[in-house]
PDB file of C-alpha atoms in Angstrom:
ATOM      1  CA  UNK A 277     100.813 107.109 102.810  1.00 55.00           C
ATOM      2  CA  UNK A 278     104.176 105.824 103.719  1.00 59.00           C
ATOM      3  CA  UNK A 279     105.365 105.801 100.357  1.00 75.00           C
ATOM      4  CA  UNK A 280     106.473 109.662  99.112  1.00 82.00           C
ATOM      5  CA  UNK A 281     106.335 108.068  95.251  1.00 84.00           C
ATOM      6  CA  UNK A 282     103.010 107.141  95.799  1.00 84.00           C
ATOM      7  CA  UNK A 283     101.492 110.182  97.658  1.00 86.00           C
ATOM      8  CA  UNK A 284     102.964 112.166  95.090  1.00 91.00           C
ATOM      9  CA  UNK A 285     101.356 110.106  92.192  1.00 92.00           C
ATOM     10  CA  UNK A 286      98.095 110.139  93.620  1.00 93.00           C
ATOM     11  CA  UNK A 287      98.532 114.066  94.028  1.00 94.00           C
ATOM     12  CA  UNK A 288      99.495 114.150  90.585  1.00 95.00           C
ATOM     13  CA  UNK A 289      96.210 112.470  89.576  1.00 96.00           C
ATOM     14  CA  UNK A 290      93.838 114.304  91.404  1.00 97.00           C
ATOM     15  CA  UNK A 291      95.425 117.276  90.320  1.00 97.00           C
ATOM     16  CA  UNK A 292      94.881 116.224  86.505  1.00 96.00           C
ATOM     17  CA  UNK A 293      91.302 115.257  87.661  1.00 96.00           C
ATOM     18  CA  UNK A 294      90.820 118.980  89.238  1.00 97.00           C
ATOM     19  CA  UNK A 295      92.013 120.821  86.239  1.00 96.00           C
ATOM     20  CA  UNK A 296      89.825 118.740  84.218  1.00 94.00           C
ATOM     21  CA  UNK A 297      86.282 119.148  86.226  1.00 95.00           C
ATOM     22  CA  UNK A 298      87.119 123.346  86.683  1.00 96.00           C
ATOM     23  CA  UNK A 299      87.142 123.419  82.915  1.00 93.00           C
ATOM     24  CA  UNK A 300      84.956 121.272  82.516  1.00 91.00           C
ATOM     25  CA  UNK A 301      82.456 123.398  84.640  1.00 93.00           C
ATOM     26  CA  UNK A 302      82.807 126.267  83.179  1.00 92.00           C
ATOM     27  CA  UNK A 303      81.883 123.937  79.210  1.00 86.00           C
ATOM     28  CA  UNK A 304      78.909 122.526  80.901  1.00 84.00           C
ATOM     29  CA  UNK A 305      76.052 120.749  79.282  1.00 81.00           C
ATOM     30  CA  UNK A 306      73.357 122.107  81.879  1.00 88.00           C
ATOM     31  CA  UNK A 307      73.345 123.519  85.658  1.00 92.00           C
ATOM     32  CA  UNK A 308      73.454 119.157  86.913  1.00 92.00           C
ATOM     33  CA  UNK A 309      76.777 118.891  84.691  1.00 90.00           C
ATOM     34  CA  UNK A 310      78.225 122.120  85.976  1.00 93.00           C
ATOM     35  CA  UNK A 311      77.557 120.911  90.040  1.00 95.00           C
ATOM     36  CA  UNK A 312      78.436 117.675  89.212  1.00 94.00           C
ATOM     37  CA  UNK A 313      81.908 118.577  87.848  1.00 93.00           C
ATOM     38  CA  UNK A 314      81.969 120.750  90.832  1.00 96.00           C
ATOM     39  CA  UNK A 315      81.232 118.156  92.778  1.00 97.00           C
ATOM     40  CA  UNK A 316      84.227 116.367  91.785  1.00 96.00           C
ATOM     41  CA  UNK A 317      86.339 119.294  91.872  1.00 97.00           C
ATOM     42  CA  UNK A 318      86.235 119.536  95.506  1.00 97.00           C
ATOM     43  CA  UNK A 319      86.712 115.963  95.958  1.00 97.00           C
ATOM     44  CA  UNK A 320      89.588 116.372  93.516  1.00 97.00           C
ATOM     45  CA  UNK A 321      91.280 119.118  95.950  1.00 97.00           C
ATOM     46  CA  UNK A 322      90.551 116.658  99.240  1.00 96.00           C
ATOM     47  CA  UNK A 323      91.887 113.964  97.843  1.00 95.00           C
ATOM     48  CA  UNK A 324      95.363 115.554  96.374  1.00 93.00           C
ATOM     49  CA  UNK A 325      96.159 116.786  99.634  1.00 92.00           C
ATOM     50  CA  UNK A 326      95.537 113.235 101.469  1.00 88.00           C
ATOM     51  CA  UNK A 327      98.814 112.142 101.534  1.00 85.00           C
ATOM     52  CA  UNK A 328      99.705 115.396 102.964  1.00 87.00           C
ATOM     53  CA  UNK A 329     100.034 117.017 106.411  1.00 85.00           C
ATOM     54  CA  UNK A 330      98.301 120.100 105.416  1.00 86.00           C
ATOM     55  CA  UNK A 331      94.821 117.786 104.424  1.00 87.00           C
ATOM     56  CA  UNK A 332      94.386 118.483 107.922  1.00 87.00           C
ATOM     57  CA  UNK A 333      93.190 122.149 107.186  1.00 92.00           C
ATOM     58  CA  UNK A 334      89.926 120.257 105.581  1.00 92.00           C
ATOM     59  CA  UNK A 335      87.348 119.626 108.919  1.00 93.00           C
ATOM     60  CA  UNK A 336      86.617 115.867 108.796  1.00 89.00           C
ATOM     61  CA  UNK A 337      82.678 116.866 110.009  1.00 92.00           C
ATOM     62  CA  UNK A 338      82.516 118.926 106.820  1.00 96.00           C
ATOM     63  CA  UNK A 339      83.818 116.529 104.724  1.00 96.00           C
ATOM     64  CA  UNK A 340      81.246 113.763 105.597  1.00 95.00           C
ATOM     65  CA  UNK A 341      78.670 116.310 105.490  1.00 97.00           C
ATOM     66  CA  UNK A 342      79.276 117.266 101.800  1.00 98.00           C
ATOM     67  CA  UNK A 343      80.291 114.100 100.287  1.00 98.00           C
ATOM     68  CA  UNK A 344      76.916 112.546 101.883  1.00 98.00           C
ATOM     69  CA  UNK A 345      74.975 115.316 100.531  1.00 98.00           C
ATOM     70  CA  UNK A 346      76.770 114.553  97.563  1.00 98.00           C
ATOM     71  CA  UNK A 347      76.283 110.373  97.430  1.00 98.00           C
ATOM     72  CA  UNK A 348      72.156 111.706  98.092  1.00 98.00           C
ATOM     73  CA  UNK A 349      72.060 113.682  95.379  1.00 97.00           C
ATOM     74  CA  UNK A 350      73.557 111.330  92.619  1.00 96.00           C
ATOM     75  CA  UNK A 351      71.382 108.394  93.951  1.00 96.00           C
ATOM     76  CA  UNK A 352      68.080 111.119  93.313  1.00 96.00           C
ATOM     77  CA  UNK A 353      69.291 112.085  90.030  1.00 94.00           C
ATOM     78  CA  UNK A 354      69.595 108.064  89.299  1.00 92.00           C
ATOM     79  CA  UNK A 355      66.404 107.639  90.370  1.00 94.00           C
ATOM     80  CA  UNK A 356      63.780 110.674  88.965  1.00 93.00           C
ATOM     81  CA  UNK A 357      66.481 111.857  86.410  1.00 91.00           C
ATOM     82  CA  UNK A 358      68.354 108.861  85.176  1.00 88.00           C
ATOM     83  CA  UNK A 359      69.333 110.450  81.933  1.00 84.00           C
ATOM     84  CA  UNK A 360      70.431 113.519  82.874  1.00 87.00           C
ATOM     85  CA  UNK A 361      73.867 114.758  81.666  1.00 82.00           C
ATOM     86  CA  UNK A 362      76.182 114.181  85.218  1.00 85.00           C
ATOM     87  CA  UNK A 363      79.864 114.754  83.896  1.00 77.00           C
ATOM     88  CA  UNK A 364      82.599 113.405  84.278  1.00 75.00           C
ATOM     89  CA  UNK A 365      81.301 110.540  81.418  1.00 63.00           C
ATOM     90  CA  UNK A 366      78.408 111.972  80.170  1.00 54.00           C
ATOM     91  CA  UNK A 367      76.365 111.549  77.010  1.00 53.00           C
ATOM     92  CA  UNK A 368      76.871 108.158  75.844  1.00 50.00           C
ATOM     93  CA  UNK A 369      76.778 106.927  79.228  1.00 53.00           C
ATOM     94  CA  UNK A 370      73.800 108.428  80.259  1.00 65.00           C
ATOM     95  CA  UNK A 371      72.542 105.966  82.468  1.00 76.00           C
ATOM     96  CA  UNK A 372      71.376 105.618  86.183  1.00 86.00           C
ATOM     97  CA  UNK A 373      74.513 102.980  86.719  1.00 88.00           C
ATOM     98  CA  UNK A 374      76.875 106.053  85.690  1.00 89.00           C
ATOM     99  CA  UNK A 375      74.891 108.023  88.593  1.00 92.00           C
ATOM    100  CA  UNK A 376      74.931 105.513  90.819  1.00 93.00           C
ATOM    101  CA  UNK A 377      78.250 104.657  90.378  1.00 93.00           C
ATOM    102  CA  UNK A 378      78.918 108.162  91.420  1.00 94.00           C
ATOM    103  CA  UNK A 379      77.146 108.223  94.547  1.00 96.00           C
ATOM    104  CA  UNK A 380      79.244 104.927  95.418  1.00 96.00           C
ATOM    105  CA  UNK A 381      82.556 107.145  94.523  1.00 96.00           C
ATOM    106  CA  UNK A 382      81.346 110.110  96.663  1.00 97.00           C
ATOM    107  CA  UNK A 383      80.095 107.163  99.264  1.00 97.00           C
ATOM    108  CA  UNK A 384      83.890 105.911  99.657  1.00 96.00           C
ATOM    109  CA  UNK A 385      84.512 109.785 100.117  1.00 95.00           C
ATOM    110  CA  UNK A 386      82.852 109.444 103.322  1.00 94.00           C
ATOM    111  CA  UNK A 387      84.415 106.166 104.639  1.00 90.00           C
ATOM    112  CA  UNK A 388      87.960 107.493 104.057  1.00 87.00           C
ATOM    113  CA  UNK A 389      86.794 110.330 106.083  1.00 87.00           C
ATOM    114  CA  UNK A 390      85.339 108.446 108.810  1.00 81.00           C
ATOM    115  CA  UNK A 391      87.702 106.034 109.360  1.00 75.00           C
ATOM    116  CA  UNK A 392      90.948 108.604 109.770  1.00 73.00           C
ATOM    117  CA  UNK A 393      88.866 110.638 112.184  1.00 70.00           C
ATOM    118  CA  UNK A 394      90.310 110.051 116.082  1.00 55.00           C
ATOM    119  CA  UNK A 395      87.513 108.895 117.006  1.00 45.00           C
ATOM    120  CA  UNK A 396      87.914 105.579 114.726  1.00 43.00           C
ATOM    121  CA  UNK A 397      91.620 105.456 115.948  1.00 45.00           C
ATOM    122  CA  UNK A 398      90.410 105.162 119.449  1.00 44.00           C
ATOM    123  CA  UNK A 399      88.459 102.404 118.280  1.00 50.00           C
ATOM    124  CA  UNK A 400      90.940 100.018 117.841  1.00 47.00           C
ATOM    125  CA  UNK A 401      91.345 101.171 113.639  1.00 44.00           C
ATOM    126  CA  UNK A 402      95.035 102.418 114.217  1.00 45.00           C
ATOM    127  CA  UNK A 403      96.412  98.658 114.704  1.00 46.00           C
ATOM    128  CA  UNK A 404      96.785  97.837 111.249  1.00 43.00           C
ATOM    129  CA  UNK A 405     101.313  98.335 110.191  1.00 42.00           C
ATOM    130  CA  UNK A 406     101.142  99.992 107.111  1.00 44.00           C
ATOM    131  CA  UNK A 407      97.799 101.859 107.227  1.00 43.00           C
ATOM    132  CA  UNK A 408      99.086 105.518 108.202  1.00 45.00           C
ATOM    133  CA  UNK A 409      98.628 108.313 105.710  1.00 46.00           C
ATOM    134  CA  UNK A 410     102.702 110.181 106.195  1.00 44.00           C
ATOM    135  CA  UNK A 411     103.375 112.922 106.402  1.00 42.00           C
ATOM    136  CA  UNK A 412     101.707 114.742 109.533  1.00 39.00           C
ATOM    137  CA  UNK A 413      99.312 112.481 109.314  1.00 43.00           C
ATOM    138  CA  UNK A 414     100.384 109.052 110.802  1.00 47.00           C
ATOM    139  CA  UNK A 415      98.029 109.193 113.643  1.00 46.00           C
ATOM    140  CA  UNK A 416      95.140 109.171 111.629  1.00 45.00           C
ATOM    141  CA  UNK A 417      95.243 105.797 109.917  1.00 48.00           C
ATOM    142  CA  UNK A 418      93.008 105.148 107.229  1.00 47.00           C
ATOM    143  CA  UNK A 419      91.436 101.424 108.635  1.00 48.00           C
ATOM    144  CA  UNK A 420      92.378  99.334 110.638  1.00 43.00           C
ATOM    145  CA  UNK A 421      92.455  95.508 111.477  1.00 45.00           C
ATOM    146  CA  UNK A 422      88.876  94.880 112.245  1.00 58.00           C
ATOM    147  CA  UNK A 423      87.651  92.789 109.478  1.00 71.00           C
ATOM    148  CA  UNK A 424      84.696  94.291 108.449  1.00 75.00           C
ATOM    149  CA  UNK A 425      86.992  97.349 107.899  1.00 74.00           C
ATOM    150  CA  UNK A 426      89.449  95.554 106.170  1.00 75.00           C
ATOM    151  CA  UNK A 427      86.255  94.470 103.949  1.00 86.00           C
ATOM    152  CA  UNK A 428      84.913  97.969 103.111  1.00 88.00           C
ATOM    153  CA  UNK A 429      88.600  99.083 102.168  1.00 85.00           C
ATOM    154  CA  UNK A 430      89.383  96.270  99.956  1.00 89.00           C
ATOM    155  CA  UNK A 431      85.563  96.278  98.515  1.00 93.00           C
ATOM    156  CA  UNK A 432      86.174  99.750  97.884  1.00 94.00           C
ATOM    157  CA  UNK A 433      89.487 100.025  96.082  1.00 93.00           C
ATOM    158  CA  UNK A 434      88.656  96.443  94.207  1.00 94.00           C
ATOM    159  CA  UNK A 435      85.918  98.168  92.074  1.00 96.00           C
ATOM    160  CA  UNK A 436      88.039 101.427  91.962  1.00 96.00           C
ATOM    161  CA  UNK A 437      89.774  99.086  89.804  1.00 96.00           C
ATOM    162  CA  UNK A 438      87.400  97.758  87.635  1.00 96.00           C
ATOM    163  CA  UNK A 439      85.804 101.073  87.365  1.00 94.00           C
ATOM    164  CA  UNK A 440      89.117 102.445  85.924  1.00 95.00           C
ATOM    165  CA  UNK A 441      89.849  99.844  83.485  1.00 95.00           C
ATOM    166  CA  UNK A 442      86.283  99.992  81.860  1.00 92.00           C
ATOM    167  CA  UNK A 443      85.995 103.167  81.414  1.00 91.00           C
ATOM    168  CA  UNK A 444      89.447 103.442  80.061  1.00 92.00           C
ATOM    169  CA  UNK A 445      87.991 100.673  77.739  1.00 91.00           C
ATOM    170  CA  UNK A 446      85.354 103.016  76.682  1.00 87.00           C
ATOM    171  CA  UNK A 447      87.182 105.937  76.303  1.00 86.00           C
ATOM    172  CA  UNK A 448      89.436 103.908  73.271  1.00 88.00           C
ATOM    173  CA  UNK A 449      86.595 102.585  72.056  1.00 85.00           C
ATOM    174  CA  UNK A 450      84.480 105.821  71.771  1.00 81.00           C
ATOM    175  CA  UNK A 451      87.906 107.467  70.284  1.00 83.00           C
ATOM    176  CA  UNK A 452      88.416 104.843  67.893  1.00 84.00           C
ATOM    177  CA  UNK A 453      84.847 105.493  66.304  1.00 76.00           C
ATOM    178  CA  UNK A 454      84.171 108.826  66.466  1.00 67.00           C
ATOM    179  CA  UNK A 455      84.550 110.675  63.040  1.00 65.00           C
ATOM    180  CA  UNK A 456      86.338 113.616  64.716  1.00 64.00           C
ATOM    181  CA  UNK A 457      88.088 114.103  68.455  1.00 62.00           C
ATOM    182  CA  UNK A 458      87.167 117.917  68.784  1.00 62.00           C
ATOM    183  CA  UNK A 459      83.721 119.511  69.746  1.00 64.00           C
ATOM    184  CA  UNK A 460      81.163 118.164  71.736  1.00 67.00           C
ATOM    185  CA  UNK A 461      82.801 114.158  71.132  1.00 72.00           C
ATOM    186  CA  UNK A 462      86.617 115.211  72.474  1.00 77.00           C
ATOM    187  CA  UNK A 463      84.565 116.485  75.278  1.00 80.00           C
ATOM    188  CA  UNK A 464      82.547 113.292  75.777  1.00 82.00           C
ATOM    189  CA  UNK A 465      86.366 111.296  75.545  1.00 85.00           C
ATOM    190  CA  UNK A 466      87.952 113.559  77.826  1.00 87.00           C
ATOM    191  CA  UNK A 467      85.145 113.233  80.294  1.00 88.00           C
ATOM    192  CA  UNK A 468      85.720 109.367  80.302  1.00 89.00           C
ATOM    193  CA  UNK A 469      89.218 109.416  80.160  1.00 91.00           C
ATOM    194  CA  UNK A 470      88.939 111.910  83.626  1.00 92.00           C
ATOM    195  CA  UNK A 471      86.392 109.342  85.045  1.00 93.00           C
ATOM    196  CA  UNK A 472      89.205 106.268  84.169  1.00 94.00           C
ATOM    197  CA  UNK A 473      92.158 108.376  86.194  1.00 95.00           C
ATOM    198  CA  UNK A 474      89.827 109.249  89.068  1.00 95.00           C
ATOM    199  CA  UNK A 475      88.600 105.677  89.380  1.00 96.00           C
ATOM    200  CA  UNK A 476      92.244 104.754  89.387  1.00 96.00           C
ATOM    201  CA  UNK A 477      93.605 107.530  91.950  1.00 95.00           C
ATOM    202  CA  UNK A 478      90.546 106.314  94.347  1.00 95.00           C
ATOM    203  CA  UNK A 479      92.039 102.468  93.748  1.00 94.00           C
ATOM    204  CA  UNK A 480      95.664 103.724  94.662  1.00 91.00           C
ATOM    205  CA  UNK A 481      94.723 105.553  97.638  1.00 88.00           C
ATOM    206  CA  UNK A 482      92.683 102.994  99.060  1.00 85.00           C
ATOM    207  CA  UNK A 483      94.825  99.512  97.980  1.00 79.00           C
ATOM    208  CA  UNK A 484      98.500 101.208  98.435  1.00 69.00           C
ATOM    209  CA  UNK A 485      97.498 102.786 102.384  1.00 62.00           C
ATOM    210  CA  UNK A 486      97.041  98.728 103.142  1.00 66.00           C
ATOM    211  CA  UNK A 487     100.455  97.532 101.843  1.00 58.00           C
TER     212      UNK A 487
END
């Protein structure tokens, strides 16, 4: 990420997002909710340190590895346990899309960390101007000109966006009718408010690496 305003946002976001799934782990509403906001955690933690030389300390093989095990899992618990309490936005939005739409966010996980490996770069994915990550980084651009790449990315980062704004949406909405914003609902609006910034940190890191 070329832009030092930019890398820093997006490390300031996932940084909220981290603090925010650690506490919420510990105020979990079973063992799911705890390993799901664990779940995020660790993609919170990979994806401050992105725009950073020292994200290469994090082994690309690993990170495929988890975040695929990770995508597996949320598409299981959509399918056999589609109410099941899966923070971040739990509760009210107990639903197998919520899940879903997880296993989509830990899915783009993956494809940012296939498509910075070498191995994509010697592929022809390092042509694109624009693409490289900064700082320490630049040789491991995150797409490249191909345009089925250039789809993914775009696809990717497009409903990043969406995602953000709706659940930001639902967040004001749930805030503006609850009775109180403590207890078990401030948890429920935090949780959706978390969801909104991720959804928008994954939209900046994806649409801002192709400008």
């Amino acid at each position: 990420m070329s832009d030092p305003a930019a890398a820093t946002a997006v490390t300031v976001i996932f940084a909220l997002v981290l603090v925010h799934a650690v506490v919420r782990a510990v105020v979990a509403f079973g063992w799911v909710d705890r390993v799901s906001n664990l779940v995020h955690a660790v993609m919170a933690v990979v994806m401050l340190a992105m725009p950073w030389s020292w994200y290469a300390v994090f082994p690309v093989a690993a990170q495929i590895a988890f975040f695929t095990a990770a995508t597996f899992w949320y598409l299981y618990l959509a399918l056999f346990r589609p109410s099941v309490a899966a923070a971040p936005a739990t509760d009210h939005h107990r639903h197998p899309a919520v899940l879903v739409y997880h296993a989509v966010m830990m899915l783009a996980m993956v494809w940012m960390a296939v498509a910075m490996t070498p191995v994509a770069a010697a592929s022809g994915m390092d042509d694109m101007g624009g693409m490289s990550m900064g700082h320490g980084v630049d040789s491991m651009p995150m797409t490249g000109s191909a345009d089925w790449a250039l789809v993914i990315t775009w696809a990717f980062g497009l409903l990043f966006v969406v995602a953000a704004l709706w659940f930001l949406v639902a967040a004001l909405r749930r805030a503006i009718t609850a009775t109180r914003l403590s207890g078990h609902a401030g948890i429920v609006i935090l949780d959706t408010l978390a969801t909104a910034l991720m959804a928008a940190g994954m939209a900046c890191s994806l649409l801002l690496l192709m400008t």
